[in-house]
Amino acid sequence: MALWSPDTPCSCDCFVSVPPASAIPAVIFAKNSDRPRDEVQEVVFVPAGTHTPGSRLQCTYIEVEQVLKTHAVILSRPSWLWGAEMGANEHGVCIGNEAVWTKEPVGEGEALLGMDLLRLALERSSSAREALHVITGLLEHYGQGGGCREDPTPFCYHNTFLLADRTEAWVLETAGRLWAAQRIQEGARNISNQLSVGTDISAEHPELRTHARAQGWWGGQGTFDFAQVFSLTQQPVRMEAAKARFQAGRELLQQQQGGITAEVMMDILRNKESGICMDSGGFRTTASMVSILPQDPTQPCIHFLTATPDPSRSVFKPFIFGAGAAQAPQVLSPTFGAQDPIRTVPRFQTQVDRRHTLYREHQKALGLMDREQDQGQQLRQKQRDLEQEGLEAARGLLAGEWAPPPQELGGLFHAFVERERQAYA
């Protein structure tokens, strides 16, 4: 049986390394976002903001109460929605989410998407633990639900999250409004479209166990294993496939224990053999991200984002929060206002072209790599050289050998995006 089929819906893989698993005194976060094949992911910078008391905020489908202050964020997001698949904020908090199906039924009613919860948490928290409280609070108040792809046929799921900051990480797994979380203070951890928090529960919804007992899923005696109690007895094909990816990801991390760097994470995200770098049927890895979160608060966090599909043929480009941080226009998708298929009801009755400038140029480059071997190899070498330059800049910065003015630091991502675009042109 093939591991993937054209009908295997989106799947993702998130990874984190906390010292002593990391080769340097830093937490390292990574994610591959696997989504519908032609979905465009843009990279959006949103500056910090102050908001009017009592104001409302429009998310993908529903409105929520806005808070008084929001933090600056960098987001990698499917360009049709409000939330994000992965991102970071100015305080060094990183979050990635994953689709999951459990014994709790998935409602088709519109609520907050997991991707909305992710962005809301980044905008409202200054630590991974605080982000966990933001997500669980919003989950309790608004619930999760709604179509998770740009398609009139509803495709809905619940979510698991990997949250990280400079000192620790948390795995948060949900089933409807219920949840369980595991704190990771050292070592490496990954998640892949399945429940993985077992008996090692650091925090949980107050009604989690009583609900499980009432449903007859748990007898109430002995240890409580969240993954065992809430996982579906008959797993859908998509979750069976995720087991192999989860295991492969865990092994790849274990092989590098104590030596995990940003480059190691990038290699894992590029691993096609395991299915972690995915390209099959209607789905593929549409964007990727790796972040270095130094334990020393005087050092900057460095976030590498591709803004393009297939990390094995993409460039991880460095972004750093700072005075000069601004939107890179080349990775911003066009907008369609009130005419956008997500804003008209019934939703998604038409299609629009959401490709941003870098995406278009990258698509041409991929075509050239497939058609012309020599030119393709030259182009791939240009990609590798540019990425290496970004990694060297990060090393120099963390070693204190390179100290550019804040304006230059904030404009680093924009400069690398432009150089990549020129390489393709």
Coordinates of C-alpha atoms in Angstrom, one line a residue:
M1 CA 0.0 0.0 0.0
A2 CA 1.3 3.5 -0.9
L3 CA 2.0 5.7 2.1
W4 CA 0.5 8.7 0.3
S5 CA -2.5 9.0 -2.0
P6 CA -3.8 12.0 -3.9
D7 CA -6.6 12.1 -1.2
T8 CA -4.3 12.3 1.8
P9 CA -5.2 15.6 3.3
C10 CA -2.6 18.1 4.7
S11 CA -0.1 16.9 7.1
C12 CA 2.8 18.6 8.9
D13 CA 5.8 18.0 11.0
C14 CA 7.1 20.1 13.8
F15 CA 10.4 19.7 15.6
V16 CA 12.1 21.3 18.6
S17 CA 15.5 20.9 20.3
V18 CA 16.1 22.1 23.8
P19 CA 19.7 22.1 25.3
P20 CA 21.5 19.8 25.8
A21 CA 20.1 18.3 22.6
S22 CA 21.1 21.5 20.7
A23 CA 24.7 22.0 19.7
I24 CA 24.6 25.6 20.9
P25 CA 22.9 27.2 24.0
A26 CA 19.7 27.8 22.1
V27 CA 16.3 26.2 21.6
I28 CA 15.8 25.3 17.9
F29 CA 12.4 25.1 16.3
A30 CA 11.4 23.8 12.9
K31 CA 8.3 23.1 10.9
N32 CA 7.2 21.9 7.4
S33 CA 3.8 23.0 6.4
D34 CA 2.1 20.4 4.2
R35 CA -0.9 21.8 2.4
P36 CA -3.0 21.5 -0.8
R37 CA -0.5 21.4 -3.7
D38 CA -1.3 24.8 -5.3
E39 CA -2.0 26.7 -2.1
V40 CA 0.3 29.8 -1.8
Q41 CA 1.9 30.6 1.5
E42 CA 3.0 34.2 2.1
V43 CA 5.3 35.6 4.8
V44 CA 3.7 38.5 6.6
F45 CA 5.2 40.9 9.1
V46 CA 2.8 42.6 11.5
P47 CA 4.2 45.3 13.7
A48 CA 3.3 45.6 17.4
G49 CA 0.0 47.6 18.0
T50 CA -2.2 49.2 20.5
H51 CA -5.9 48.9 20.2
T52 CA -9.1 50.7 21.3
P53 CA -10.7 49.1 24.4
G54 CA -13.7 47.0 23.5
S55 CA -12.7 46.7 19.8
R56 CA -13.4 43.5 17.8
L57 CA -11.0 41.6 15.6
Q58 CA -12.0 39.8 12.4
C59 CA -10.2 36.4 12.2
T60 CA -10.7 33.9 9.3
Y61 CA -14.4 33.3 10.0
I62 CA -15.4 34.9 13.2
E63 CA -14.8 38.0 15.3
V64 CA -13.1 37.9 18.7
E65 CA -12.5 40.6 21.3
Q66 CA -9.2 42.5 20.6
V67 CA -6.7 43.0 23.4
L68 CA -5.1 46.4 24.2
K69 CA -1.6 45.5 23.0
T70 CA -0.3 43.1 20.4
H71 CA 3.3 42.0 19.8
A72 CA 5.1 42.2 16.5
V73 CA 4.9 38.9 14.6
I74 CA 6.4 37.2 11.5
L75 CA 3.9 34.7 10.0
S76 CA 4.0 32.1 7.3
R77 CA 0.4 31.6 6.3
P78 CA -1.9 30.3 3.5
S79 CA -2.7 33.6 1.9
W80 CA -6.5 33.1 1.9
L81 CA -6.8 33.1 5.7
W82 CA -6.2 35.4 8.7
G83 CA -4.1 33.1 10.9
A84 CA -0.9 31.2 10.2
E85 CA 0.7 27.8 9.9
M86 CA 3.8 28.8 11.8
G87 CA 5.4 32.0 13.0
A88 CA 7.3 33.8 15.7
N89 CA 6.9 37.0 17.7
E90 CA 9.4 39.7 18.9
H91 CA 9.8 37.9 22.3
G92 CA 11.2 34.8 20.8
V93 CA 8.0 32.7 20.9
C94 CA 7.5 30.2 18.0
I95 CA 4.5 28.1 17.3
G96 CA 3.6 25.5 14.7
N97 CA 0.3 23.6 14.4
E98 CA -0.8 20.2 13.1
A99 CA -4.1 18.7 12.0
V100 CA -5.4 15.9 14.2
W101 CA -8.6 13.8 14.4
T102 CA -9.7 12.3 17.8
K103 CA -12.8 10.6 19.3
E104 CA -14.2 14.1 19.8
P105 CA -16.3 14.9 16.7
V106 CA -15.1 17.6 14.5
G107 CA -17.8 20.2 13.9
E108 CA -18.2 21.9 10.6
G109 CA -19.5 25.1 12.2
E110 CA -17.4 28.2 11.7
A111 CA -15.3 29.1 14.8
L112 CA -11.5 29.8 15.2
L113 CA -9.2 27.8 13.0
G114 CA -6.1 26.3 14.7
M115 CA -4.2 28.7 12.5
D116 CA -6.1 31.6 14.0
L117 CA -5.4 30.4 17.5
L118 CA -1.7 30.2 16.6
R119 CA -1.5 33.8 15.4
L120 CA -3.6 35.1 18.3
A121 CA -1.2 33.4 20.7
L122 CA 1.8 34.9 19.0
E123 CA 0.3 38.4 19.1
R124 CA -0.7 38.1 22.8
S125 CA 2.1 36.2 24.6
S126 CA 5.7 36.7 25.7
S127 CA 6.5 33.1 26.5
A128 CA 5.5 29.6 25.4
R129 CA 3.7 29.0 28.6
E130 CA 1.7 32.2 28.2
A131 CA 0.9 31.2 24.6
L132 CA -0.5 27.9 25.8
H133 CA -2.8 29.8 28.2
V134 CA -3.9 32.1 25.4
I135 CA -4.8 29.2 23.1
T136 CA -6.7 27.2 25.8
G137 CA -8.6 30.3 27.0
L138 CA -9.7 31.1 23.4
L139 CA -10.6 27.5 22.8
E140 CA -12.8 27.5 25.8
H141 CA -14.5 30.8 24.8
Y142 CA -14.9 30.4 21.1
G143 CA -14.2 26.8 20.2
Q144 CA -12.3 25.6 17.1
G145 CA -13.8 24.7 13.7
G146 CA -14.5 25.8 10.1
G147 CA -13.1 24.8 6.7
C148 CA -9.3 24.5 6.7
R149 CA -8.7 24.7 3.0
E150 CA -9.9 27.0 0.1
D151 CA -12.6 24.6 -1.1
P152 CA -16.4 24.5 -1.0
T153 CA -16.2 21.0 0.3
P154 CA -15.6 21.3 4.1
F155 CA -12.3 19.8 5.4
C156 CA -12.1 20.3 9.1
Y157 CA -9.8 19.1 11.9
H158 CA -8.7 19.7 15.5
N159 CA -5.2 20.8 16.3
T160 CA -2.0 20.0 18.1
F161 CA 0.6 22.7 18.7
L162 CA 4.3 22.9 19.3
L163 CA 5.2 26.1 21.3
A164 CA 8.8 27.2 22.0
D165 CA 10.7 30.1 23.5
R166 CA 14.2 30.7 24.6
T167 CA 14.1 28.4 27.6
E168 CA 11.6 25.6 27.0
A169 CA 8.9 24.1 24.7
W170 CA 5.4 22.8 25.2
V171 CA 3.3 20.3 23.2
L172 CA -0.4 21.2 23.4
E173 CA -2.9 18.7 22.0
T174 CA -6.6 19.4 21.6
A175 CA -9.8 17.4 21.2
G176 CA -12.7 19.9 20.7
R177 CA -12.4 22.3 23.7
L178 CA -10.5 19.7 25.7
W179 CA -6.7 19.6 25.8
A180 CA -3.6 18.1 27.4
A181 CA -0.1 19.6 27.4
Q182 CA 3.5 18.4 28.0
R183 CA 6.4 20.6 29.0
I184 CA 9.8 20.0 27.4
Q185 CA 12.7 21.4 29.4
E186 CA 15.4 19.4 27.7
G187 CA 16.0 17.1 24.8
A188 CA 14.3 16.9 21.3
R189 CA 10.7 16.4 20.5
N190 CA 8.5 16.2 17.3
I191 CA 4.8 16.1 16.4
S192 CA 3.1 14.7 13.3
N193 CA -0.7 14.7 12.9
Q194 CA -1.4 12.4 15.8
L195 CA -1.8 12.6 19.6
S196 CA 1.5 12.0 21.2
V197 CA 1.0 13.3 24.8
G198 CA 0.7 10.1 26.8
T199 CA 0.9 9.8 30.6
D200 CA 3.5 12.7 30.9
I201 CA 0.9 15.4 31.2
S202 CA 2.1 18.8 32.7
A203 CA -1.3 20.6 32.4
E204 CA -4.8 19.7 31.2
H205 CA -8.4 20.9 30.8
P206 CA -10.1 20.5 34.2
E207 CA -12.9 18.3 32.7
L208 CA -10.6 16.2 30.6
R209 CA -10.8 13.0 32.7
T210 CA -14.4 13.3 33.8
H211 CA -15.4 13.7 30.1
A212 CA -13.4 10.6 29.2
R213 CA -15.0 8.6 31.9
A214 CA -18.5 9.8 31.0
Q215 CA -17.9 8.7 27.4
G216 CA -16.7 5.3 28.5
W217 CA -13.3 5.9 27.0
W218 CA -11.5 5.5 30.4
G219 CA -12.4 3.5 33.4
G220 CA -11.1 6.1 35.9
Q221 CA -8.6 3.7 37.5
G222 CA -4.8 3.6 37.0
T223 CA -2.7 5.9 34.8
F224 CA -4.4 8.2 32.3
D225 CA -2.8 8.1 28.9
F226 CA -4.2 11.0 26.9
A227 CA -3.1 9.8 23.4
Q228 CA -4.5 6.3 24.1
V229 CA -7.8 7.5 25.6
F230 CA -8.6 10.1 22.9
S231 CA -7.1 8.6 19.7
L232 CA -9.6 7.0 17.3
T233 CA -9.7 3.2 17.5
Q234 CA -9.9 3.0 13.7
Q235 CA -7.3 5.6 12.5
P236 CA -8.0 7.2 9.1
V237 CA -5.4 6.5 6.4
R238 CA -3.9 10.0 6.8
M239 CA -3.1 9.4 10.5
E240 CA -1.7 5.9 9.9
A241 CA 0.7 7.5 7.4
A242 CA 1.6 10.1 10.0
K243 CA 2.9 7.4 12.3
A244 CA 5.7 6.5 10.0
R245 CA 6.7 10.2 9.6
F246 CA 6.5 10.7 13.4
Q247 CA 8.8 7.7 14.0
A248 CA 11.2 8.8 11.2
G249 CA 11.3 12.3 12.6
R250 CA 12.0 11.0 16.1
E251 CA 14.9 8.8 14.8
L252 CA 16.4 11.7 12.8
L253 CA 16.4 13.9 16.0
Q254 CA 17.9 11.0 18.1
Q255 CA 20.7 10.5 15.7
Q256 CA 21.8 14.1 16.2
Q257 CA 21.2 14.4 20.0
G258 CA 23.7 17.0 21.4
G259 CA 24.6 18.2 17.9
I260 CA 21.3 19.7 16.6
T261 CA 21.7 23.0 14.8
A262 CA 19.6 25.1 12.4
E263 CA 21.3 23.3 9.5
V264 CA 20.5 19.9 11.0
M265 CA 16.8 20.9 11.2
M266 CA 16.9 22.2 7.6
D267 CA 18.2 18.8 6.5
I268 CA 15.4 17.0 8.4
L269 CA 12.8 19.2 6.7
R270 CA 14.3 18.3 3.4
N271 CA 14.2 14.6 4.0
K272 CA 12.0 13.1 1.2
E273 CA 12.6 9.4 2.1
S274 CA 10.6 9.7 5.3
G275 CA 7.8 11.8 3.7
I276 CA 8.7 14.7 6.0
C277 CA 9.5 16.7 2.8
M278 CA 6.3 15.8 1.1
D279 CA 5.2 16.0 -2.6
S280 CA 2.5 13.5 -3.5
G281 CA -0.8 13.7 -5.3
G282 CA -2.7 16.8 -4.3
F283 CA -0.5 17.8 -1.4
R284 CA 3.1 19.0 -0.7
T285 CA 5.3 20.9 1.6
T286 CA 4.2 24.5 0.7
A287 CA 6.5 26.4 3.2
S288 CA 9.1 25.8 5.8
M289 CA 10.6 27.5 8.9
V290 CA 13.6 27.1 11.2
S291 CA 14.3 29.3 14.3
I292 CA 17.2 29.8 16.6
L293 CA 16.2 31.0 20.0
P294 CA 19.3 31.7 22.1
Q295 CA 19.1 31.2 25.8
D296 CA 21.0 34.5 26.3
P297 CA 18.3 37.2 26.2
T298 CA 20.9 39.8 24.8
Q299 CA 21.3 37.7 21.6
P300 CA 18.7 38.1 18.8
C301 CA 16.4 35.2 17.8
I302 CA 16.9 34.3 14.1
H303 CA 14.0 32.9 12.0
F304 CA 14.6 31.3 8.6
L305 CA 11.6 31.1 6.3
T306 CA 11.3 29.9 2.7
A307 CA 8.0 31.5 1.5
T308 CA 8.1 28.9 -1.3
P309 CA 7.2 25.2 -1.6
D310 CA 9.6 22.2 -1.4
P311 CA 12.4 23.0 1.0
S312 CA 14.8 20.7 -0.9
R313 CA 14.7 23.3 -3.7
S314 CA 14.1 26.4 -1.6
V315 CA 16.2 29.0 0.3
F316 CA 15.8 29.5 4.0
K317 CA 16.2 33.2 4.5
P318 CA 16.9 34.9 7.8
F319 CA 14.5 37.3 9.5
I320 CA 15.3 39.2 12.7
F321 CA 13.0 41.5 14.7
G322 CA 14.4 45.0 15.1
A323 CA 14.0 48.7 14.3
G324 CA 14.2 48.2 10.6
A325 CA 11.9 45.1 10.4
A326 CA 9.3 45.7 7.7
Q327 CA 7.1 43.7 5.2
A328 CA 9.0 42.3 2.2
P329 CA 6.6 43.0 -0.7
Q330 CA 7.9 40.2 -2.9
V331 CA 6.4 37.6 -0.5
L332 CA 3.0 39.3 0.0
S333 CA 0.1 37.9 -2.0
P334 CA -2.4 40.2 -3.8
T335 CA -5.6 41.0 -1.9
F336 CA -9.2 40.9 -3.3
G337 CA -11.2 42.8 -0.7
A338 CA -14.9 42.1 -0.5
Q339 CA -14.7 40.1 -3.7
D340 CA -12.4 37.5 -2.1
P341 CA -13.9 34.0 -2.3
I342 CA -13.6 33.7 1.4
R343 CA -15.6 36.9 2.0
T344 CA -18.5 36.0 -0.2
V345 CA -21.1 33.6 1.1
P346 CA -21.4 30.7 0.2
R347 CA -17.6 30.7 0.4
F348 CA -15.0 29.5 -2.1
Q349 CA -17.3 29.4 -5.2
T350 CA -14.6 30.9 -7.4
Q351 CA -10.8 30.8 -7.5
V352 CA -8.3 33.7 -7.5
D353 CA -4.6 33.9 -8.3
R354 CA -2.8 34.4 -4.9
R355 CA 0.8 33.9 -6.2
H356 CA 3.2 36.5 -4.9
T357 CA 6.3 37.7 -6.8
L358 CA 8.8 35.3 -5.3
Y359 CA 6.4 32.3 -5.6
R360 CA 6.0 33.0 -9.4
E361 CA 9.8 33.3 -9.9
H362 CA 10.4 30.2 -7.9
Q363 CA 7.8 28.2 -9.9
K364 CA 9.7 29.1 -13.1
A365 CA 13.0 28.1 -11.4
L366 CA 11.5 24.7 -10.4
G367 CA 10.4 24.2 -14.0
L368 CA 13.9 24.9 -15.2
M369 CA 15.4 22.5 -12.7
D370 CA 13.1 19.8 -14.0
R371 CA 13.8 20.5 -17.7
E372 CA 17.4 21.6 -18.0
Q373 CA 19.9 19.6 -16.0
D374 CA 22.9 21.9 -16.3
Q375 CA 21.0 25.2 -15.7
G376 CA 19.0 23.5 -13.0
Q377 CA 22.2 22.5 -11.1
Q378 CA 23.6 26.1 -11.5
L379 CA 20.4 27.5 -10.0
R380 CA 20.4 25.0 -7.1
Q381 CA 24.0 26.0 -6.4
K382 CA 22.9 29.6 -6.3
Q383 CA 20.2 28.7 -3.8
R384 CA 22.7 26.8 -1.6
D385 CA 25.2 29.7 -1.7
L386 CA 22.6 32.3 -0.7
E387 CA 21.3 30.1 2.1
Q388 CA 24.9 29.5 3.3
E389 CA 25.5 33.2 3.4
G390 CA 22.4 33.6 5.6
L391 CA 23.6 30.9 8.0
E392 CA 27.1 32.5 8.1
A393 CA 25.5 35.9 9.0
A394 CA 23.5 34.2 11.8
R395 CA 26.7 32.5 13.1
G396 CA 28.6 35.8 13.0
L397 CA 25.8 37.6 14.8
L398 CA 25.6 35.0 17.6
A399 CA 29.3 34.9 18.0
G400 CA 29.5 38.7 18.3
E401 CA 31.7 39.0 15.2
W402 CA 29.1 40.9 13.2
A403 CA 27.1 43.8 14.7
P404 CA 25.3 45.7 12.0
P405 CA 23.0 48.7 12.8
P406 CA 19.4 47.7 13.8
Q407 CA 18.1 49.1 10.5
E408 CA 20.3 46.7 8.5
L409 CA 19.4 43.8 10.8
G410 CA 15.6 44.5 10.4
G411 CA 16.0 44.6 6.6
L412 CA 18.0 41.3 6.3
F413 CA 15.0 39.2 5.2
H414 CA 13.9 41.7 2.6
A415 CA 17.5 41.8 1.2
F416 CA 17.7 38.0 1.0
V417 CA 14.3 37.7 -0.7
E418 CA 15.3 40.3 -3.3
R419 CA 18.6 38.5 -4.0
E420 CA 16.8 35.2 -4.4
R421 CA 14.3 36.8 -6.8
Q422 CA 17.1 38.2 -8.8
A423 CA 18.9 34.8 -8.9
Y424 CA 15.8 33.4 -10.6
A425 CA 15.3 36.3 -12.9

